């Protein structure tokens, strides 16, 4: 038998009946290394050897690491995400890694992780009852469901499963860029797309009624900005007086108030388009002027050292950043008085976008006012055509056809 050339590879049968293939490849560290592959049949091992040889011929190096997914994720969070992404993003990624990815796949080697393993694990995560998993019912004084033998079936939402998959996919894509693995197996796995709740949009009459009901509230100007400008809650709570020009009638949205690591922190908005300068209609200017005067009176009523100067437009009664809970104490009674108990605060932003579109404002203008990254978001997620508007449109078509 002719001698095999270097790099041709070899396949032998092991004592347990399985097959062992060996082939020399170039690694990501630049060295030549003999790697092994295994399979139940000679054909299976030959296919793996051929795949390695094809990659070698194309100049694609093989990963030179035995790093587990857990070790890699710890490195990725510390060296990539924490350095390059916003604190809130890091906080969310770290939670997904700690709660889901490490317990589920952490012991797997990143270079041998397979799409089938990821798919099977995600299917298990999707079907698993969280109450059973965490023993929530067992902690109750009187068990009601899982600990009593009747599983409540409290499963993760599609949105959460999608987030878990997205974090794993992003982590492995970085490993591909760093030549630790050849391909991103998470990209080969599909997860169900969540159905997003687009919320409710107020009619003009309901919006007027809400502002009338909120007129005596110390946060009246905040509701005016939410409805008339479509600003997000974090943008409202992070708005500073230095970003407001009442004489020119404009304001700059450039900060958002978020809770990061247990502290309220002013951060840059998530996307570049969220940073924007918008004109103020007279209704908003008047509300902000009244609010500014009210804030001065609140400060004057306190002892000299009792007020904390933050420069924020909307604050607590002592000048500190407004806690989201404090906003709820104003918002929940307000919506209850209006009989709109299921109305979310974010629906005020929805309402602004919808009402602007109903007025015939071009989508690209609405996009700039709301700070959307793309006008498709404006049209698909936030715009809710009312029955009256749809009826008018269909009546027009009916008139043409009749």
Coordinates of C-alpha atoms in Angstrom, one line a residue:
X1 CA 0.0 0.0 0.0
X2 CA 1.3 3.4 -0.9
X3 CA 2.3 5.7 2.0
X4 CA -0.2 8.5 2.7
X5 CA 1.1 12.1 2.1
X6 CA 1.3 14.6 4.9
X7 CA -2.1 16.1 5.8
X8 CA -4.0 13.3 4.1
X9 CA -5.2 12.0 7.4
X10 CA -5.8 8.5 8.7
X11 CA -8.7 6.5 10.0
X12 CA -8.4 3.5 12.4
X13 CA -10.9 1.3 14.2
X14 CA -10.8 1.3 18.0
X15 CA -11.3 -1.6 20.3
X16 CA -14.8 -0.6 21.2
X17 CA -15.8 -0.7 17.5
X18 CA -15.9 3.1 16.9
X19 CA -13.6 4.8 14.4
X20 CA -10.9 7.4 15.1
X21 CA -9.6 9.9 12.4
X22 CA -6.5 12.0 12.6
X23 CA -5.5 14.9 10.4
X24 CA -3.0 17.8 10.6
X25 CA -4.5 21.3 10.4
X26 CA -3.4 24.9 11.0
X27 CA -4.8 26.4 14.2
X28 CA -5.8 29.9 15.1
X29 CA -2.5 30.3 17.0
X30 CA -0.6 29.7 13.7
X31 CA 0.8 26.3 14.5
X32 CA 0.3 22.9 12.9
X33 CA -1.5 20.4 15.0
X34 CA -2.8 16.9 14.7
X35 CA -6.5 16.8 15.7
X36 CA -8.7 13.8 16.2
X37 CA -12.3 13.1 15.3
X38 CA -14.5 10.2 16.2
X39 CA -17.6 8.4 14.9
X40 CA -19.6 5.2 14.9
X41 CA -18.8 4.4 11.3
X42 CA -15.9 4.9 8.9
X43 CA -18.0 7.0 6.6
X44 CA -19.0 9.3 9.4
X45 CA -15.3 9.9 10.4
X46 CA -14.3 10.2 6.7
X47 CA -16.8 13.0 6.3
X48 CA -15.4 14.8 9.4
X49 CA -11.8 14.4 8.1
X50 CA -12.8 15.7 4.7
X51 CA -14.5 18.7 6.2
X52 CA -11.3 19.6 8.1
X53 CA -9.2 19.1 5.0
X54 CA -11.5 21.3 3.0
X55 CA -11.2 24.1 5.6
X56 CA -7.4 23.7 5.5
X57 CA -7.4 24.0 1.8
X58 CA -9.4 27.2 2.0
X59 CA -7.0 28.6 4.6
X60 CA -9.6 28.5 7.4
X61 CA -7.7 27.9 10.7
X62 CA -9.1 25.5 13.3
X63 CA -9.8 26.8 16.9
X64 CA -7.0 26.0 19.3
X65 CA -8.9 26.0 22.5
X66 CA -10.7 23.7 24.9
X67 CA -12.5 26.6 26.6
X68 CA -16.0 25.8 27.9
X69 CA -18.9 27.9 27.1
X70 CA -19.1 29.1 30.7
X71 CA -15.4 30.3 30.7
X72 CA -15.9 32.0 27.3
X73 CA -19.1 33.8 28.4
X74 CA -17.4 35.2 31.5
X75 CA -14.6 36.5 29.3
X76 CA -17.1 37.9 26.7
X77 CA -19.1 39.7 29.3
X78 CA -16.1 41.3 30.9
X79 CA -13.9 42.1 27.9
X80 CA -16.4 42.8 25.2
X81 CA -19.9 43.7 26.5
X82 CA -19.0 45.6 29.6
X83 CA -16.4 47.7 27.7
X84 CA -18.4 48.4 24.5
X85 CA -22.1 48.3 25.4
X86 CA -24.4 50.4 27.6
X87 CA -24.6 49.4 31.3
X88 CA -28.2 48.4 30.9
X89 CA -27.3 46.1 28.1
X90 CA -24.6 44.5 30.1
X91 CA -26.9 44.0 33.0
X92 CA -29.5 42.2 30.8
X93 CA -26.8 40.0 29.1
X94 CA -25.2 39.1 32.5
X95 CA -28.6 38.0 33.9
X96 CA -29.3 35.8 30.9
X97 CA -25.9 34.2 31.1
X98 CA -26.0 33.6 34.8
X99 CA -29.6 32.3 35.0
X100 CA -30.0 30.4 31.8
X101 CA -26.9 29.8 29.6
X102 CA -24.3 28.8 32.2
X103 CA -26.6 26.3 34.0
X104 CA -27.8 24.8 30.7
X105 CA -24.8 24.8 28.4
X106 CA -21.9 26.1 30.5
X107 CA -20.0 22.8 30.6
X108 CA -20.0 22.3 26.8
X109 CA -16.8 23.1 24.8
X110 CA -17.4 26.0 22.5
X111 CA -15.4 24.3 19.7
X112 CA -17.5 21.1 19.8
X113 CA -20.9 22.7 20.6
X114 CA -23.5 21.5 18.0
X115 CA -26.7 23.1 16.6
X116 CA -28.7 20.1 17.7
X117 CA -27.6 20.5 21.3
X118 CA -28.6 24.2 21.3
X119 CA -31.9 23.4 19.6
X120 CA -32.7 20.6 22.1
X121 CA -31.8 22.7 25.1
X122 CA -33.9 25.7 23.9
X123 CA -36.8 23.4 23.4
X124 CA -36.4 22.2 27.0
X125 CA -36.2 25.8 28.3
X126 CA -39.3 26.7 26.4
X127 CA -41.4 23.8 27.8
X128 CA -40.1 23.9 31.4
X129 CA -42.3 25.2 34.1
X130 CA -40.5 28.0 36.0
X131 CA -42.5 27.4 39.2
X132 CA -41.4 23.7 39.2
X133 CA -37.8 24.6 38.3
X134 CA -37.3 27.3 41.0
X135 CA -39.6 25.8 43.7
X136 CA -41.7 28.9 44.0
X137 CA -44.8 27.0 45.1
X138 CA -42.8 25.0 47.7
X139 CA -41.9 28.3 49.4
X140 CA -45.5 29.1 50.1
X141 CA -47.0 28.4 53.5
X142 CA -49.7 26.4 51.7
X143 CA -48.7 24.9 48.3
X144 CA -51.2 25.6 45.5
X145 CA -49.8 24.1 42.3
X146 CA -46.5 22.5 41.5
X147 CA -45.6 21.4 45.0
X148 CA -49.1 20.1 45.4
X149 CA -48.8 17.9 42.4
X150 CA -50.7 20.2 40.0
X151 CA -48.2 21.9 37.7
X152 CA -49.3 25.5 36.9
X153 CA -47.3 25.5 33.6
X154 CA -45.7 28.9 34.2
X155 CA -43.3 29.0 31.3
X156 CA -41.0 31.6 29.9
X157 CA -42.5 34.0 27.3
X158 CA -41.5 33.8 23.7
X159 CA -39.8 37.1 24.1
X160 CA -37.6 35.8 26.9
X161 CA -36.7 32.6 24.9
X162 CA -35.8 34.9 22.0
X163 CA -33.6 37.0 24.3
X164 CA -31.8 33.9 25.6
X165 CA -31.1 32.7 22.0
X166 CA -30.0 36.2 20.9
X167 CA -27.4 36.5 23.8
X168 CA -26.0 33.1 22.9
X169 CA -25.9 34.0 19.2
X170 CA -24.1 37.3 19.8
X171 CA -21.6 35.6 22.1
X172 CA -20.7 32.9 19.6
X173 CA -20.5 35.4 16.7
X174 CA -17.8 37.2 18.7
X175 CA -16.0 33.8 19.1
X176 CA -16.1 33.4 15.3
X177 CA -14.6 36.9 14.9
X178 CA -11.8 36.0 17.3
X179 CA -11.3 32.7 15.4
X180 CA -12.0 30.5 18.4
X181 CA -14.7 28.6 16.5
X182 CA -15.3 28.1 12.8
X183 CA -19.1 28.7 12.7
X184 CA -21.9 30.1 14.9
X185 CA -24.1 27.1 15.6
X186 CA -26.7 29.3 17.3
X187 CA -27.4 31.0 14.0
X188 CA -28.6 27.6 12.6
X189 CA -31.3 27.4 15.3
X190 CA -34.6 29.1 14.9
X191 CA -36.8 30.3 17.7
X192 CA -40.5 31.3 17.5
X193 CA -40.9 35.1 16.9
X194 CA -42.9 36.7 19.7
X195 CA -46.1 38.5 19.1
X196 CA -45.6 42.0 20.3
X197 CA -48.4 43.8 22.2
X198 CA -48.7 47.1 20.4
X199 CA -50.7 48.7 23.2
X200 CA -53.5 51.2 23.0
X201 CA -53.7 54.6 21.4
X202 CA -56.0 57.2 22.9
X203 CA -58.4 59.2 20.8
X204 CA -58.2 63.0 20.7
X205 CA -61.2 63.2 23.1
X206 CA -59.6 60.7 25.6
X207 CA -56.3 62.5 25.4
X208 CA -57.9 65.9 26.2
X209 CA -59.8 64.3 29.1
X210 CA -56.6 62.8 30.5
X211 CA -54.8 66.2 30.4
X212 CA -57.9 67.9 32.0
X213 CA -57.9 65.3 34.8
X214 CA -54.1 65.7 35.3
X215 CA -54.3 69.5 35.4
X216 CA -53.8 69.9 39.1
X217 CA -51.1 67.2 39.4
X218 CA -47.6 68.4 40.1
X219 CA -46.4 66.2 37.2
X220 CA -49.0 67.7 34.7
X221 CA -46.2 68.9 32.4
X222 CA -44.8 65.4 32.2
X223 CA -48.1 64.1 30.9
X224 CA -48.3 66.9 28.4
X225 CA -44.8 66.1 27.1
X226 CA -45.6 62.4 26.9
X227 CA -48.8 63.0 24.9
X228 CA -47.7 65.9 22.8
X229 CA -44.1 64.9 22.2
X230 CA -44.1 61.1 22.4
X231 CA -41.2 61.0 24.8
X232 CA -40.3 57.8 26.5
X233 CA -40.5 57.5 30.3
X234 CA -36.7 57.4 30.8
X235 CA -36.3 60.4 28.5
X236 CA -38.8 62.4 30.5
X237 CA -37.3 61.5 33.9
X238 CA -33.8 62.2 32.5
X239 CA -34.7 65.6 30.9
X240 CA -32.5 68.5 32.2
X241 CA -33.4 72.2 32.3
X242 CA -30.2 73.0 30.4
X243 CA -31.6 70.9 27.5
X244 CA -34.8 73.0 27.4
X245 CA -35.0 76.4 25.7
X246 CA -38.4 78.0 26.5
X247 CA -37.6 81.2 24.6
X248 CA -36.9 79.4 21.3
X249 CA -39.4 76.7 22.0
X250 CA -37.2 73.7 21.7
X251 CA -35.7 70.9 23.7
X252 CA -32.9 68.3 23.2
X253 CA -33.5 64.7 24.1
X254 CA -30.0 63.5 25.0
X255 CA -30.3 61.6 28.3
X256 CA -32.4 58.8 29.7
X257 CA -32.8 57.9 33.4
X258 CA -32.3 54.2 34.1
X259 CA -31.7 52.0 37.1
X260 CA -28.3 50.4 36.7
X261 CA -26.8 48.2 39.4
X262 CA -29.4 49.4 41.8
X263 CA -28.8 53.1 41.2
X264 CA -30.6 55.7 39.1
X265 CA -28.2 56.8 36.4
X266 CA -28.4 59.2 33.4
X267 CA -27.3 57.4 30.3
X268 CA -27.1 58.1 26.6
X269 CA -30.1 56.9 24.6
X270 CA -29.8 53.4 23.0
X271 CA -29.7 54.5 19.4
X272 CA -28.2 57.6 17.6
X273 CA -31.6 58.5 16.3
X274 CA -33.0 58.7 19.9
X275 CA -30.8 61.8 20.4
X276 CA -32.9 64.6 18.8
X277 CA -33.8 68.2 18.9
X278 CA -37.6 68.9 18.7
X279 CA -39.6 72.1 18.6
X280 CA -42.1 72.7 21.4
X281 CA -45.8 73.7 20.6
X282 CA -47.3 76.4 22.8
X283 CA -49.2 73.9 24.9
X284 CA -45.9 72.3 26.0
X285 CA -44.1 75.6 26.5
X286 CA -46.9 76.9 28.8
X287 CA -46.9 73.6 30.8
X288 CA -43.1 73.7 31.3
X289 CA -43.2 77.4 32.3
X290 CA -45.8 76.6 35.0
X291 CA -43.8 73.5 36.1
X292 CA -40.6 75.5 36.4
X293 CA -42.4 78.1 38.6
X294 CA -43.9 75.3 40.7
X295 CA -40.4 73.7 41.2
X296 CA -39.0 77.1 42.3
X297 CA -41.8 77.4 44.9
X298 CA -41.1 73.8 46.2
X299 CA -37.5 74.6 46.6
X300 CA -38.2 77.9 48.4
X301 CA -40.5 76.2 50.8
X302 CA -37.7 73.9 52.0
X303 CA -34.7 74.6 54.3
X304 CA -31.6 75.8 52.5
X305 CA -29.8 72.4 52.7
X306 CA -32.9 70.2 52.1
X307 CA -33.0 70.6 48.4
X308 CA -30.7 68.5 46.2
X309 CA -29.9 70.3 43.0
X310 CA -29.8 67.8 40.0
X311 CA -30.8 70.1 37.2
X312 CA -33.6 67.7 36.3
X313 CA -37.0 69.0 35.0
X314 CA -39.0 66.3 36.8
X315 CA -37.9 65.6 40.3
X316 CA -39.1 64.5 43.7
X317 CA -40.3 67.2 46.2
X318 CA -36.7 67.6 47.4
X319 CA -35.0 67.8 44.0
X320 CA -33.7 64.3 43.6
X321 CA -34.3 62.1 40.5
X322 CA -37.8 60.9 40.3
X323 CA -38.2 57.2 41.2
X324 CA -40.4 55.2 38.8
X325 CA -42.5 54.2 41.8
X326 CA -43.2 57.9 42.5
X327 CA -44.4 58.2 38.9
X328 CA -46.7 55.2 39.4
X329 CA -48.2 56.8 42.5
X330 CA -49.3 59.7 40.2
X331 CA -50.1 57.7 37.1
X332 CA -52.2 54.8 38.5
X333 CA -54.7 56.9 40.4
X334 CA -55.0 59.2 37.3
X335 CA -55.8 56.3 34.9
X336 CA -58.2 54.8 37.4
X337 CA -60.2 58.0 37.6
X338 CA -60.5 57.9 33.9
X339 CA -61.6 54.2 33.9
X340 CA -58.5 53.2 31.9
X341 CA -57.0 50.7 34.4
X342 CA -55.2 48.8 31.7
X343 CA -53.6 51.8 30.0
X344 CA -49.8 51.7 30.3
X345 CA -47.8 54.9 30.6
X346 CA -46.0 54.0 27.4
X347 CA -49.3 54.1 25.6
X348 CA -49.2 57.8 25.9
X349 CA -46.2 57.6 23.5
X350 CA -48.2 55.3 21.2
X351 CA -51.0 57.8 21.3
X352 CA -48.8 60.7 20.2
X353 CA -47.5 58.7 17.2
X354 CA -51.0 57.5 16.2
X355 CA -52.6 61.0 16.4
X356 CA -49.8 62.5 14.4
X357 CA -50.3 59.9 11.6
X358 CA -54.0 60.4 11.8
X359 CA -53.4 64.1 11.1
X360 CA -51.6 63.2 7.9
X361 CA -48.1 64.0 9.2
X362 CA -45.6 62.2 6.9
X363 CA -44.1 59.1 8.6
X364 CA -40.5 60.4 8.3
X365 CA -41.4 63.5 10.3
X366 CA -43.2 61.4 13.0
X367 CA -40.1 59.1 13.0
X368 CA -37.8 62.1 13.9
X369 CA -40.2 63.5 16.5
X370 CA -40.5 60.1 18.3
X371 CA -36.8 59.2 17.8
X372 CA -37.4 55.9 16.0
X373 CA -34.5 54.2 14.4
X374 CA -36.5 53.5 11.2
X375 CA -39.8 54.7 9.9
X376 CA -41.0 51.1 9.5
X377 CA -41.0 51.0 13.4
X378 CA -43.3 54.0 13.3
X379 CA -45.7 52.4 10.9
X380 CA -45.7 48.8 12.0
X381 CA -45.3 48.9 15.8
X382 CA -46.7 52.2 17.1
X383 CA -49.4 53.2 14.6
X384 CA -52.8 52.0 15.4
X385 CA -55.5 53.0 12.9
X386 CA -58.8 53.7 14.6
X387 CA -62.0 52.2 13.5
X388 CA -63.2 55.6 12.3
X389 CA -60.1 56.1 10.2
X390 CA -60.4 52.6 8.7
X391 CA -64.1 53.2 8.0
X392 CA -63.3 56.5 6.2
X393 CA -60.7 54.8 4.1
X394 CA -63.0 51.9 3.2
X395 CA -65.9 54.3 2.5
X396 CA -63.7 56.1 0.0
X397 CA -62.9 52.9 -1.8
X398 CA -66.5 51.9 -1.7
X399 CA -67.5 55.2 -3.3
X400 CA -65.0 54.6 -6.1
X401 CA -66.3 51.1 -6.7
X402 CA -70.0 51.9 -6.6

